[in-house]
Coordinates of N, CA, C and O in Angstrom, one line a residue:
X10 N 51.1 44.2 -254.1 CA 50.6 42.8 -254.4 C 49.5 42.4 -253.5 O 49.7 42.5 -252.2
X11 N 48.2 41.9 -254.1 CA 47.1 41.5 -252.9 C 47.9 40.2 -253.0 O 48.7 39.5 -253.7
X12 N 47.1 40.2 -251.6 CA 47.3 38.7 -250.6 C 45.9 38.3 -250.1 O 45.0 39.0 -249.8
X13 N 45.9 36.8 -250.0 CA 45.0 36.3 -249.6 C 44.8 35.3 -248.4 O 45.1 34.1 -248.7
X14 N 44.3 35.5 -247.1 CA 44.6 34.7 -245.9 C 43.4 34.0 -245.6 O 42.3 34.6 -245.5
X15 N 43.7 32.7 -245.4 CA 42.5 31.9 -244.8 C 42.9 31.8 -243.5 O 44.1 31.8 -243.3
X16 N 42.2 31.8 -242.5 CA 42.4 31.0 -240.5 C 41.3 30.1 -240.7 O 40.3 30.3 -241.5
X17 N 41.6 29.1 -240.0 CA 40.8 27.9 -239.7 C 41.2 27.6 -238.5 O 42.4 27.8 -238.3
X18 N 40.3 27.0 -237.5 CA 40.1 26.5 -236.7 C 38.8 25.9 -236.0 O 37.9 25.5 -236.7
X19 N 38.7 25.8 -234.6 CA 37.4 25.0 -233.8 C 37.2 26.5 -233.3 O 38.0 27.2 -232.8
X20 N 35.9 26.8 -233.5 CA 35.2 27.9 -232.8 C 35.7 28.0 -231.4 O 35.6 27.0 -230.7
X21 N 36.4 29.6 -230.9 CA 36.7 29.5 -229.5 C 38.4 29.5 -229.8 O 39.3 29.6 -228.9
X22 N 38.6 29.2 -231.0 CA 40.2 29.2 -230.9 C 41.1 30.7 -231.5 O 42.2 31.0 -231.9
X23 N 39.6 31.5 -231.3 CA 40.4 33.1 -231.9 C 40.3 33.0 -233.6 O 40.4 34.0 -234.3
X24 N 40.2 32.3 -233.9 CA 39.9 32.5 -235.5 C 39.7 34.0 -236.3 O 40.5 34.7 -237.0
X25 N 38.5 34.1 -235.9 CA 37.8 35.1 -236.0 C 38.3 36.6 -235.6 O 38.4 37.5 -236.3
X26 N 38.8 36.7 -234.1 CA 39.5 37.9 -233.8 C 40.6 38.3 -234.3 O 40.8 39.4 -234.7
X27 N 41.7 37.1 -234.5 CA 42.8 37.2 -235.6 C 43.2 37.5 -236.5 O 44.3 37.9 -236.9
X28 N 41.6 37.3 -237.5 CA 41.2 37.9 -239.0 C 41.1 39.0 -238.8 O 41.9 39.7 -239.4
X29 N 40.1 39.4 -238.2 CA 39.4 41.0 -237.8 C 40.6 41.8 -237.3 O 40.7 42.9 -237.6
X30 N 41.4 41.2 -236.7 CA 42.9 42.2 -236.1 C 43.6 42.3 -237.4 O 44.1 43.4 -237.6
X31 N 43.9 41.4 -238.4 CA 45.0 41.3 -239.5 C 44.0 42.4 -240.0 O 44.6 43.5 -240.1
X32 N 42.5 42.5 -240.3 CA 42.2 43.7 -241.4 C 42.0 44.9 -240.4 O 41.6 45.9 -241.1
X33 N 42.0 45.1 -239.3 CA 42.0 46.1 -238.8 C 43.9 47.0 -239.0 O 44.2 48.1 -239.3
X34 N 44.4 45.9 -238.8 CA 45.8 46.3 -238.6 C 46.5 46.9 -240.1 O 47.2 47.9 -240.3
X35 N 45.8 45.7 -241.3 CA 46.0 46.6 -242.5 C 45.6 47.6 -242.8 O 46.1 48.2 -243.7
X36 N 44.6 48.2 -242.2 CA 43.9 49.0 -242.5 C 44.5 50.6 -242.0 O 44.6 51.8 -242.5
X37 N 44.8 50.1 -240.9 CA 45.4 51.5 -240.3 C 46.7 51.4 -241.1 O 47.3 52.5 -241.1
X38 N 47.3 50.5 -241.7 CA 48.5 50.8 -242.9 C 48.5 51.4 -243.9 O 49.5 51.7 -244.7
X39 N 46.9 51.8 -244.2 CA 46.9 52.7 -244.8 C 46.3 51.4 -246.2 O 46.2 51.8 -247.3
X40 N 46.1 50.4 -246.1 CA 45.8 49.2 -247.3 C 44.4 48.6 -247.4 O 43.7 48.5 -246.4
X41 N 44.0 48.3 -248.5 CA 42.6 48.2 -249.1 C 42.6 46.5 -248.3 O 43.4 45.6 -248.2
X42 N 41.2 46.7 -248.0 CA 41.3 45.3 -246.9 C 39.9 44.4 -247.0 O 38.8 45.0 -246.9
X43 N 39.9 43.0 -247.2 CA 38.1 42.5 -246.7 C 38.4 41.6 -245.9 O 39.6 41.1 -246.0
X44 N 37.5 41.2 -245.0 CA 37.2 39.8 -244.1 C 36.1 39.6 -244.2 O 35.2 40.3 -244.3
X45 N 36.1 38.5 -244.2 CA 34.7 37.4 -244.2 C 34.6 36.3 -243.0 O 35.6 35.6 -242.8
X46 N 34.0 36.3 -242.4 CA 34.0 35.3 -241.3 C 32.9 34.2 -241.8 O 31.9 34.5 -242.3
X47 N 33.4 33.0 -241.5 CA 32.3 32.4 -241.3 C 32.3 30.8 -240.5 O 33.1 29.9 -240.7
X48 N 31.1 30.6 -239.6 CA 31.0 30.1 -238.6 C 30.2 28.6 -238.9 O 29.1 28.8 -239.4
X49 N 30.4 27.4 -238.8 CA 29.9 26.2 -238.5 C 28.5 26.1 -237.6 O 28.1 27.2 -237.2
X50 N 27.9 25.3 -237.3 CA 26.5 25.2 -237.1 C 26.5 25.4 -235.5 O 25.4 25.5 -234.9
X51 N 27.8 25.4 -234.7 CA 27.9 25.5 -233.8 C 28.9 26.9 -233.0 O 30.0 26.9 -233.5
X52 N 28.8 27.6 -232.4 CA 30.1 28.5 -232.0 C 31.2 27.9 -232.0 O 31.9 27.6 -232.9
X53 N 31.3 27.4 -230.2 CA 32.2 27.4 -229.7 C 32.5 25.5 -229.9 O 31.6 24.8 -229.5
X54 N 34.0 24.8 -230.4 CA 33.6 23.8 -230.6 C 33.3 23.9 -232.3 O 34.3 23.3 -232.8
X55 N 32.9 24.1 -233.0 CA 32.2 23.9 -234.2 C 33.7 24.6 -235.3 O 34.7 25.3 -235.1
X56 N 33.2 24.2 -236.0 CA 34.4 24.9 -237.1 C 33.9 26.0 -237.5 O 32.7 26.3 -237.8
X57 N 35.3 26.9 -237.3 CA 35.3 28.7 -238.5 C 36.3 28.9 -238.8 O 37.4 28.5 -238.4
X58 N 35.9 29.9 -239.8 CA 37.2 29.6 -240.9 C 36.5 31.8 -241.1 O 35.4 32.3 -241.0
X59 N 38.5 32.6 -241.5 CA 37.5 33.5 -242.1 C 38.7 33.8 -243.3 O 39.9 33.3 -243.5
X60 N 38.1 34.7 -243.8 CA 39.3 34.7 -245.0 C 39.8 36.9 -244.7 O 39.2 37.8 -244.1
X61 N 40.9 37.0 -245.3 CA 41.5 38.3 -244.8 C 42.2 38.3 -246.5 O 43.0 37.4 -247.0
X62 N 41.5 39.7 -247.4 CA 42.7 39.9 -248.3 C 43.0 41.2 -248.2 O 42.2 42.0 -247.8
X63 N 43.9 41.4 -248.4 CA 44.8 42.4 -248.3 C 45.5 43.4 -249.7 O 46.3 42.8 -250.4
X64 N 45.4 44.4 -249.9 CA 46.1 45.2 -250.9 C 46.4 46.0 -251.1 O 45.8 46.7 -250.4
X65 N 47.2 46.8 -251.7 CA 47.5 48.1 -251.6 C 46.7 49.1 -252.8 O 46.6 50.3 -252.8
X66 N 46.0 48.1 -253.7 CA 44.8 48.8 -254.6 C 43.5 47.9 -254.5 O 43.3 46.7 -254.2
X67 N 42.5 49.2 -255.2 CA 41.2 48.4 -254.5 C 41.2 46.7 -254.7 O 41.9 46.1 -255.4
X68 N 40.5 46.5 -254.3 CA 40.1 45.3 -254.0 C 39.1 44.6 -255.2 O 38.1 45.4 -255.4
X69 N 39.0 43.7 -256.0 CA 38.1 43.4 -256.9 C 36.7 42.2 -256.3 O 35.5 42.4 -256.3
X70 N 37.3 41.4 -255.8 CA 36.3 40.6 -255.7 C 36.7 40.2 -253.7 O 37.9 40.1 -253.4
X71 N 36.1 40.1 -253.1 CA 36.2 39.3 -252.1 C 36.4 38.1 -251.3 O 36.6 37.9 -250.1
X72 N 36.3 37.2 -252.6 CA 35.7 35.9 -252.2 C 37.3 35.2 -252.5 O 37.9 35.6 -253.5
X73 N 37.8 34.5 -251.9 CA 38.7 33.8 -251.8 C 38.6 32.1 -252.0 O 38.1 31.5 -251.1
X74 N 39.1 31.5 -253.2 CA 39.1 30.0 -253.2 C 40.0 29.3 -253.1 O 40.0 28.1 -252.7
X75 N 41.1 30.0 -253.5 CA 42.6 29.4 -253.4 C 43.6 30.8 -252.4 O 44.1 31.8 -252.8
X76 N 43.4 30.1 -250.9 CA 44.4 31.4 -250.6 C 45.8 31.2 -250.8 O 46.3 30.1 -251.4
X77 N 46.7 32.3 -250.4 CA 48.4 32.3 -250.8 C 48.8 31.5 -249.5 O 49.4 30.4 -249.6
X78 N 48.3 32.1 -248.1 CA 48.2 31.9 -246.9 C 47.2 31.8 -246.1 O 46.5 32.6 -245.6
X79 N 47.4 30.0 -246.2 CA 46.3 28.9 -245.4 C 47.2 29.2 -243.7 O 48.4 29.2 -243.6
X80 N 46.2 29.3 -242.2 CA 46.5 29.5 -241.2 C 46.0 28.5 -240.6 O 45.0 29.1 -240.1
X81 N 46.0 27.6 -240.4 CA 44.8 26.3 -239.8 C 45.6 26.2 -238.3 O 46.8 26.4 -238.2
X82 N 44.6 25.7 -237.2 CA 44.4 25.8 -235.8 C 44.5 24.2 -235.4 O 44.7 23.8 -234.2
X83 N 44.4 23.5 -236.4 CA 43.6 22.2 -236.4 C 43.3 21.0 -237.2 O 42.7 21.3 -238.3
X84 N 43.6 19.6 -236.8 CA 43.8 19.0 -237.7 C 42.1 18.8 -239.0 O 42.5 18.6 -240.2
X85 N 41.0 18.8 -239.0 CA 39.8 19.2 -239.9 C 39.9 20.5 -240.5 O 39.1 20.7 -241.4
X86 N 41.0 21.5 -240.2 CA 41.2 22.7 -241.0 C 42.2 21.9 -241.8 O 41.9 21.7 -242.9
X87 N 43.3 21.5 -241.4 CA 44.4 21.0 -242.5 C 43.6 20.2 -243.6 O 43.8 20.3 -244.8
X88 N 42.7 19.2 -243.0 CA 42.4 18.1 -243.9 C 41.9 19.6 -244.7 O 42.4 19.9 -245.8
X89 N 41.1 20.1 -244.3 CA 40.1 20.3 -245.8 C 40.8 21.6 -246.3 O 40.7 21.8 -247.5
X90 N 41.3 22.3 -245.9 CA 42.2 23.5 -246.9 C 43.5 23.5 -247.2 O 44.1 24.3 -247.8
X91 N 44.0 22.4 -246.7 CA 45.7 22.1 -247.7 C 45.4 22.1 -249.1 O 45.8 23.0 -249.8
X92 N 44.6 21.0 -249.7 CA 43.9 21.2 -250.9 C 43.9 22.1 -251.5 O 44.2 21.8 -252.6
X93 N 43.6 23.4 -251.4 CA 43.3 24.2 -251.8 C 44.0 25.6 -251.7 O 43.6 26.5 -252.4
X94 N 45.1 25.7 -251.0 CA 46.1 26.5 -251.1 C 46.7 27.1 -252.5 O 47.3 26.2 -253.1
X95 N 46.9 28.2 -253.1 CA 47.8 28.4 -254.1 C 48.8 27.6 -254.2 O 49.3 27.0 -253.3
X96 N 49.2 27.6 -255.5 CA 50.3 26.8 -255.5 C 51.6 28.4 -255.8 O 51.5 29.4 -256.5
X97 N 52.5 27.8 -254.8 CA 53.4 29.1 -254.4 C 53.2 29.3 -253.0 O 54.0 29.8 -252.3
X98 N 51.7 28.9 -252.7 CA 51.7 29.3 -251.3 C 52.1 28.8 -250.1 O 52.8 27.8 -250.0
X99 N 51.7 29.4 -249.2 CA 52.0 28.4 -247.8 C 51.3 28.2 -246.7 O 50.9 29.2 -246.1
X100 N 51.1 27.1 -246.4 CA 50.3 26.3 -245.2 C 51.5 26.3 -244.1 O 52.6 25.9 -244.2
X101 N 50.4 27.5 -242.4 CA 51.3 27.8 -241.4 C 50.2 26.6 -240.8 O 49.0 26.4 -241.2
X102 N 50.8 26.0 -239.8 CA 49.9 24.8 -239.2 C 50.2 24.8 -237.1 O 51.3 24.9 -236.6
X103 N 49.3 24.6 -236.5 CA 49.6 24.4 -235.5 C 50.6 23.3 -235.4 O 50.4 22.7 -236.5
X104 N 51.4 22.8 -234.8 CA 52.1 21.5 -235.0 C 51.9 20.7 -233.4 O 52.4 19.7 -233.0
X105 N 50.9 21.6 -232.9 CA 50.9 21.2 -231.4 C 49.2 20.2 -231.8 O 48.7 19.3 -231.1
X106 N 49.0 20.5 -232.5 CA 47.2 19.8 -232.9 C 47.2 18.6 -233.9 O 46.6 17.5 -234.0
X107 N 48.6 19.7 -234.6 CA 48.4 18.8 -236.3 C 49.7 17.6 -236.5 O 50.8 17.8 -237.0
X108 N 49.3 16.5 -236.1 CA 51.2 15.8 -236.7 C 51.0 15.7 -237.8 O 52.1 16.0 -238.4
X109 N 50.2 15.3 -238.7 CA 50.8 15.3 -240.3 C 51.8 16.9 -240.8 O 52.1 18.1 -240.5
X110 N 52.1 15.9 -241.7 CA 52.6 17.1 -242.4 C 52.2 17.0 -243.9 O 52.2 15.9 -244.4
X111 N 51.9 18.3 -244.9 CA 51.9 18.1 -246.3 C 52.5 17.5 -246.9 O 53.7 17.3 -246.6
X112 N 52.0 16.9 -248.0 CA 52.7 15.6 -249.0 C 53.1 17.1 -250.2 O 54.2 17.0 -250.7
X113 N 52.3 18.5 -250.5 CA 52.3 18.8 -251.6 C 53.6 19.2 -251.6 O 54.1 19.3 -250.5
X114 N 54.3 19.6 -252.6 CA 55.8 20.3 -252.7 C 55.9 21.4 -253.6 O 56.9 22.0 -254.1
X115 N 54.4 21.8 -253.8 CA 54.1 23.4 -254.6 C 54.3 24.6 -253.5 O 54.8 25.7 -253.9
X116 N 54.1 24.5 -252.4 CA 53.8 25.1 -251.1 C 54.8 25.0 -250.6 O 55.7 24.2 -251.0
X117 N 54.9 26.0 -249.5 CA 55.9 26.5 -248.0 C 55.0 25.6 -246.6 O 53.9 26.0 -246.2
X118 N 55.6 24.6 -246.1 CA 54.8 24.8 -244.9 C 55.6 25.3 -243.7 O 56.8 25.3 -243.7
X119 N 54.9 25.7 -242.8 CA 55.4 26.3 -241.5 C 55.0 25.9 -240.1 O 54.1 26.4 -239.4
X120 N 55.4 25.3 -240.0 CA 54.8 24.2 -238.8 C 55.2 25.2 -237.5 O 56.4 25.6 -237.4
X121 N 54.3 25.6 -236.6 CA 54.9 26.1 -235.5 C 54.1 25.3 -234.3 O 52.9 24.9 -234.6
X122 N 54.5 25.1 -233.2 CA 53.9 24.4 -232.2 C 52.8 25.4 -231.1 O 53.0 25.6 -229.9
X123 N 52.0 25.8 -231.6 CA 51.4 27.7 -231.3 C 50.4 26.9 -230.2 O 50.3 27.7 -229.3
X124 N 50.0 26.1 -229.9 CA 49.1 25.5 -228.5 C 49.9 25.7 -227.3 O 49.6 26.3 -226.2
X125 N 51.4 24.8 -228.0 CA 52.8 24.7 -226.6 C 53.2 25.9 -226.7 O 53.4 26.2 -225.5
X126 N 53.5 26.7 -227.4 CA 54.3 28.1 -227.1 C 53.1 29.0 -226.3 O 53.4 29.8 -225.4
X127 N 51.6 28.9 -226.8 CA 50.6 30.0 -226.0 C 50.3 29.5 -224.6 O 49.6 30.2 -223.9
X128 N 50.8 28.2 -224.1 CA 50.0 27.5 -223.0 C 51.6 28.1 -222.0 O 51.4 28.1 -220.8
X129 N 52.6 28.4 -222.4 CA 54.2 28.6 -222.0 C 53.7 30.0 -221.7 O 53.9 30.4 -220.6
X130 N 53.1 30.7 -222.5 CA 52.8 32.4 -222.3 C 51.5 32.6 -221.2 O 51.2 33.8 -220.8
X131 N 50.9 31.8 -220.9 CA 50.0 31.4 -220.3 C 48.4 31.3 -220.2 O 47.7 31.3 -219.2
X132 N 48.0 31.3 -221.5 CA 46.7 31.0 -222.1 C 46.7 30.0 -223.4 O 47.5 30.2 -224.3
X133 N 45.8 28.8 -223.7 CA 45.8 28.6 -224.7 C 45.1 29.4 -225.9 O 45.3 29.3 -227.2
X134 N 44.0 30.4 -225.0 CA 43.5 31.2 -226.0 C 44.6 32.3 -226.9 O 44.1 33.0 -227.9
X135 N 45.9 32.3 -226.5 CA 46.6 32.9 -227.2 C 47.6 32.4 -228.7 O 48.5 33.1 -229.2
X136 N 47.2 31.1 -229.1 CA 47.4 30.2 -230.1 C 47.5 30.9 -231.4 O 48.4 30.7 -232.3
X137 N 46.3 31.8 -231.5 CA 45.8 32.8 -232.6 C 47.3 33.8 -232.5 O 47.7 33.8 -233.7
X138 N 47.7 34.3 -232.1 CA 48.5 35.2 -231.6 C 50.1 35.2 -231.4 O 50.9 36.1 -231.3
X139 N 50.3 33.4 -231.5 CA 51.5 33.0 -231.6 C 51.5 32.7 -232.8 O 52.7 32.3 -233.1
X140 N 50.4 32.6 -234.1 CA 50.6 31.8 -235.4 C 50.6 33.3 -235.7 O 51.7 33.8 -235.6
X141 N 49.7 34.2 -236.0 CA 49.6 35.3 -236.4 C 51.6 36.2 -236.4 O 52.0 36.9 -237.3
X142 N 52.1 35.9 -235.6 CA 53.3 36.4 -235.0 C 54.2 36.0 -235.9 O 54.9 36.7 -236.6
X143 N 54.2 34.4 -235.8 CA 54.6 33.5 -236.7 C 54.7 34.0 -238.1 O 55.7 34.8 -238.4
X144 N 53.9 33.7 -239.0 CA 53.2 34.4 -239.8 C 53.7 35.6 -240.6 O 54.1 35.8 -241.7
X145 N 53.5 36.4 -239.7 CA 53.9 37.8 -240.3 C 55.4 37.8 -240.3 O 56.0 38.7 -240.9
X146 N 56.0 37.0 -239.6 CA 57.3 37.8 -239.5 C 58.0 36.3 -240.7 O 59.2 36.3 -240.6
X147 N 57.6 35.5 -241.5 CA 58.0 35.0 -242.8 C 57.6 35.5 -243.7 O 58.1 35.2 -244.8
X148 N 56.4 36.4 -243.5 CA 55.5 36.9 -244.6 C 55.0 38.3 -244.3 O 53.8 38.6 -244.4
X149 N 55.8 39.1 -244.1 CA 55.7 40.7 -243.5 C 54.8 41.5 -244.6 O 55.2 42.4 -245.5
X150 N 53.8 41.1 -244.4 CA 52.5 41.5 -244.8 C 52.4 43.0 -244.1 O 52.4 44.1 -244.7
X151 N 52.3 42.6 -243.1 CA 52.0 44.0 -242.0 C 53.6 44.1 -241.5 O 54.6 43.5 -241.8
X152 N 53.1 45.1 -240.4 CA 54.5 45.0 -239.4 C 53.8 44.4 -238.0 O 52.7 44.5 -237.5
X153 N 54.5 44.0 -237.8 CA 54.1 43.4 -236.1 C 53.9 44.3 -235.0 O 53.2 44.0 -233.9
X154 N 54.7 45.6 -235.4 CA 54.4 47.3 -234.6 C 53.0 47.5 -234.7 O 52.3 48.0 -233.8
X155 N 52.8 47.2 -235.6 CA 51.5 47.4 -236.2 C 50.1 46.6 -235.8 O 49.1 47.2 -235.7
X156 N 50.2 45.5 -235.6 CA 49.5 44.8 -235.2 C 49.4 44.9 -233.3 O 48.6 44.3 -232.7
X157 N 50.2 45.6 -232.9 CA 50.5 45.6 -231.3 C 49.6 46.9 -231.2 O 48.8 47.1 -230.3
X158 N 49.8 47.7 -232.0 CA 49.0 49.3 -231.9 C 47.5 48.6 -232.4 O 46.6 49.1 -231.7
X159 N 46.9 47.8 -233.2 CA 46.0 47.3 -233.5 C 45.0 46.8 -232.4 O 43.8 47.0 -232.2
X160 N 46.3 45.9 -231.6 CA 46.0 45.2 -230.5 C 45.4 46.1 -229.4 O 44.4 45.5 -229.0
X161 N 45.6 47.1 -228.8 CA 45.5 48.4 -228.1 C 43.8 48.8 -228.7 O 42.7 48.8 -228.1
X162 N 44.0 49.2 -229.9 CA 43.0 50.0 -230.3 C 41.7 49.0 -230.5 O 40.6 49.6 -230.6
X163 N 41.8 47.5 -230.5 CA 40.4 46.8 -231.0 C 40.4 45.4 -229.6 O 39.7 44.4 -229.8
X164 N 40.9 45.4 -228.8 CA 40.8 44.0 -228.1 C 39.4 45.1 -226.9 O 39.0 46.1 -226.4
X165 N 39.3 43.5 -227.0 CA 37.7 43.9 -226.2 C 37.9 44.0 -224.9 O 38.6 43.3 -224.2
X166 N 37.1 45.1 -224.3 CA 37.3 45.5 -223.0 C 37.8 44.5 -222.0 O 38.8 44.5 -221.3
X167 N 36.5 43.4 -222.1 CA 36.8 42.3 -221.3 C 37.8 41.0 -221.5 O 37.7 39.9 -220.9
X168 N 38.8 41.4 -222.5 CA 40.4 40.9 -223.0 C 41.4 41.8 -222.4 O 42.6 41.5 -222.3
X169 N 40.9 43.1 -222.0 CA 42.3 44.0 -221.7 C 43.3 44.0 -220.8 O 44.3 44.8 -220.7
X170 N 42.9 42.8 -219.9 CA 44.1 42.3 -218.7 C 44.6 41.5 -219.8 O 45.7 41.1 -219.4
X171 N 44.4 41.0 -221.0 CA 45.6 39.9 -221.4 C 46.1 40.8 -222.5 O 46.5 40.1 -223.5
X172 N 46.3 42.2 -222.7 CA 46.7 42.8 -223.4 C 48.7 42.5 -223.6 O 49.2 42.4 -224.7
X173 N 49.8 42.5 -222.4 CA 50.8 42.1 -222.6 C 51.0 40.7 -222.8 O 52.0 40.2 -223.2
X174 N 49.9 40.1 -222.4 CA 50.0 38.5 -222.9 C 50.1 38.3 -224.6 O 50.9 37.6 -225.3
X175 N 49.2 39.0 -224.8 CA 49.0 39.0 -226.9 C 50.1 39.3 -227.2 O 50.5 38.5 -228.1
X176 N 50.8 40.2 -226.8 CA 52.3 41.3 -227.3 C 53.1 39.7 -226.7 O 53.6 39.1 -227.7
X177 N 53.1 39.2 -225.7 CA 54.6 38.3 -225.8 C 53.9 37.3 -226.6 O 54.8 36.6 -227.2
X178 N 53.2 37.0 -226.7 CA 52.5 35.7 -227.7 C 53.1 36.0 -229.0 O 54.1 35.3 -229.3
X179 N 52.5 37.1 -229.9 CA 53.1 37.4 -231.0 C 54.8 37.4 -231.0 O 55.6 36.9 -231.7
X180 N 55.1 38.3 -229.8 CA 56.5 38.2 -230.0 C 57.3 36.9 -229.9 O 58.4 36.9 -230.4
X181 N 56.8 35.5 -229.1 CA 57.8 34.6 -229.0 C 57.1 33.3 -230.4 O 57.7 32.3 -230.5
X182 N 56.0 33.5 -231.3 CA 56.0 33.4 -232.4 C 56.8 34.2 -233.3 O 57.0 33.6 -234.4
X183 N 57.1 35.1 -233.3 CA 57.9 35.4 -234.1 C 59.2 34.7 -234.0 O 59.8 34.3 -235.0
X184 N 59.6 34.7 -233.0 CA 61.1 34.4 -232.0 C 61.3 32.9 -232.6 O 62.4 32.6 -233.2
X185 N 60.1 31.9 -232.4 CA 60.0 31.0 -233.0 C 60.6 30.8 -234.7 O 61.7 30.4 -234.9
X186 N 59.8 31.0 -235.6 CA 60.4 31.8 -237.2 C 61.1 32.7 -237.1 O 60.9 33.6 -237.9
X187 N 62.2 33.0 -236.1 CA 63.1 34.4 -236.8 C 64.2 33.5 -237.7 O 64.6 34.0 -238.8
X188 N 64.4 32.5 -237.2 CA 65.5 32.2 -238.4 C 65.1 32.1 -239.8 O 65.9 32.4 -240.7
X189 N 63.4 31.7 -240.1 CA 63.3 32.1 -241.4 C 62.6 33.3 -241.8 O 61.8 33.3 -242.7
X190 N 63.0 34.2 -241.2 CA 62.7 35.6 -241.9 C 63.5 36.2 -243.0 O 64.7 36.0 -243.2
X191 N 62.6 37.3 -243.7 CA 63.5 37.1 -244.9 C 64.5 38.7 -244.3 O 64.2 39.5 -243.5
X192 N 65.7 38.6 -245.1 CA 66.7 39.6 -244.5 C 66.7 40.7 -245.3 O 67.5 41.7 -245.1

């Protein structure tokens, strides 16, 4: 079954690496993969948003308008891609950024607090890493084994002292949603 993932956030909040790790990480699964990144007028500060689909057969079109799984960082990512979510799907939300919560009742939301849980592991640049964690382990897209061997093989040189930082980030988002994983 393809899947379709949006991240949103403020430039600087990992957006981008997060995406590029989910299609790196599908990819070594052996699964047909695209990302699209795309950036606001500004880097760091400015809004980006990228999209990640995923499949186990080729791929037809790239372009994503309605994802299954919206990832937003931030409350200007909620405003503008709740909207637009599949209906069936689910909006994962920082809850440390965002206090609203969805009115829609087509959707799953999953509220995780990924600012306070990454700033506890001791970066907030690790937010990406607590939702992504999050994430997979309601929606086991990948395996999270998987994403840790990802993590090894693509984080940038100059990230590689926070390499067990990423691993307990992911891991205490998961830890976070383990009660709703599916059994």
């Amino acid at each position: 079954m393809q899947v379709e993932f949006l991240f949103s956030g403020f430039g600087g909040q990992g957006v981008m690496f997060v995406g590029q790790l989910l299609a790196y990480t599908a990819m070594e699964e052996g699964k047909e993969v695209t990302w699209i990144p795309s950036y606001g007028p500004e880097m760091r500060g400015g809004t980006a948003h990228c999209t990640v689909v995923i499949s186990p057969n080729p791929i037809g079109s790239p372009v994503v308008t309605h994802p299954k799984i919206a990832v937003v960082f931030n409350r200007p990512s909620f405003d503008k891609y709740e909207p637009i979510i599949a209906e069936g799907g689910v909006l994962a939300l920082n809850s440390s950024l965002i206090p609203q919560r969805t009115k829609r009742t087509d959707i799953t939301e999953l509220a995780v607090p990924a600012s306070d849980i990454a700033d506890e592991v001791g970066s907030l640049k690790l937010l990406n890493m607590v939702m992504l964690g999050a994430v997979l382990t309601v929606y086991p897209v990948v395996f999270l084994d998987s994403v840790q061997n990802a993590l090894r093989n693509h984080l940038p040189a100059h990230r590689r002292d926070m390499l067990s930082m990423n691993f307990e980030a992911l891991e205490k988002g998961a830890a976070y949603v383990g009660h709703l994983a599916p059994t």
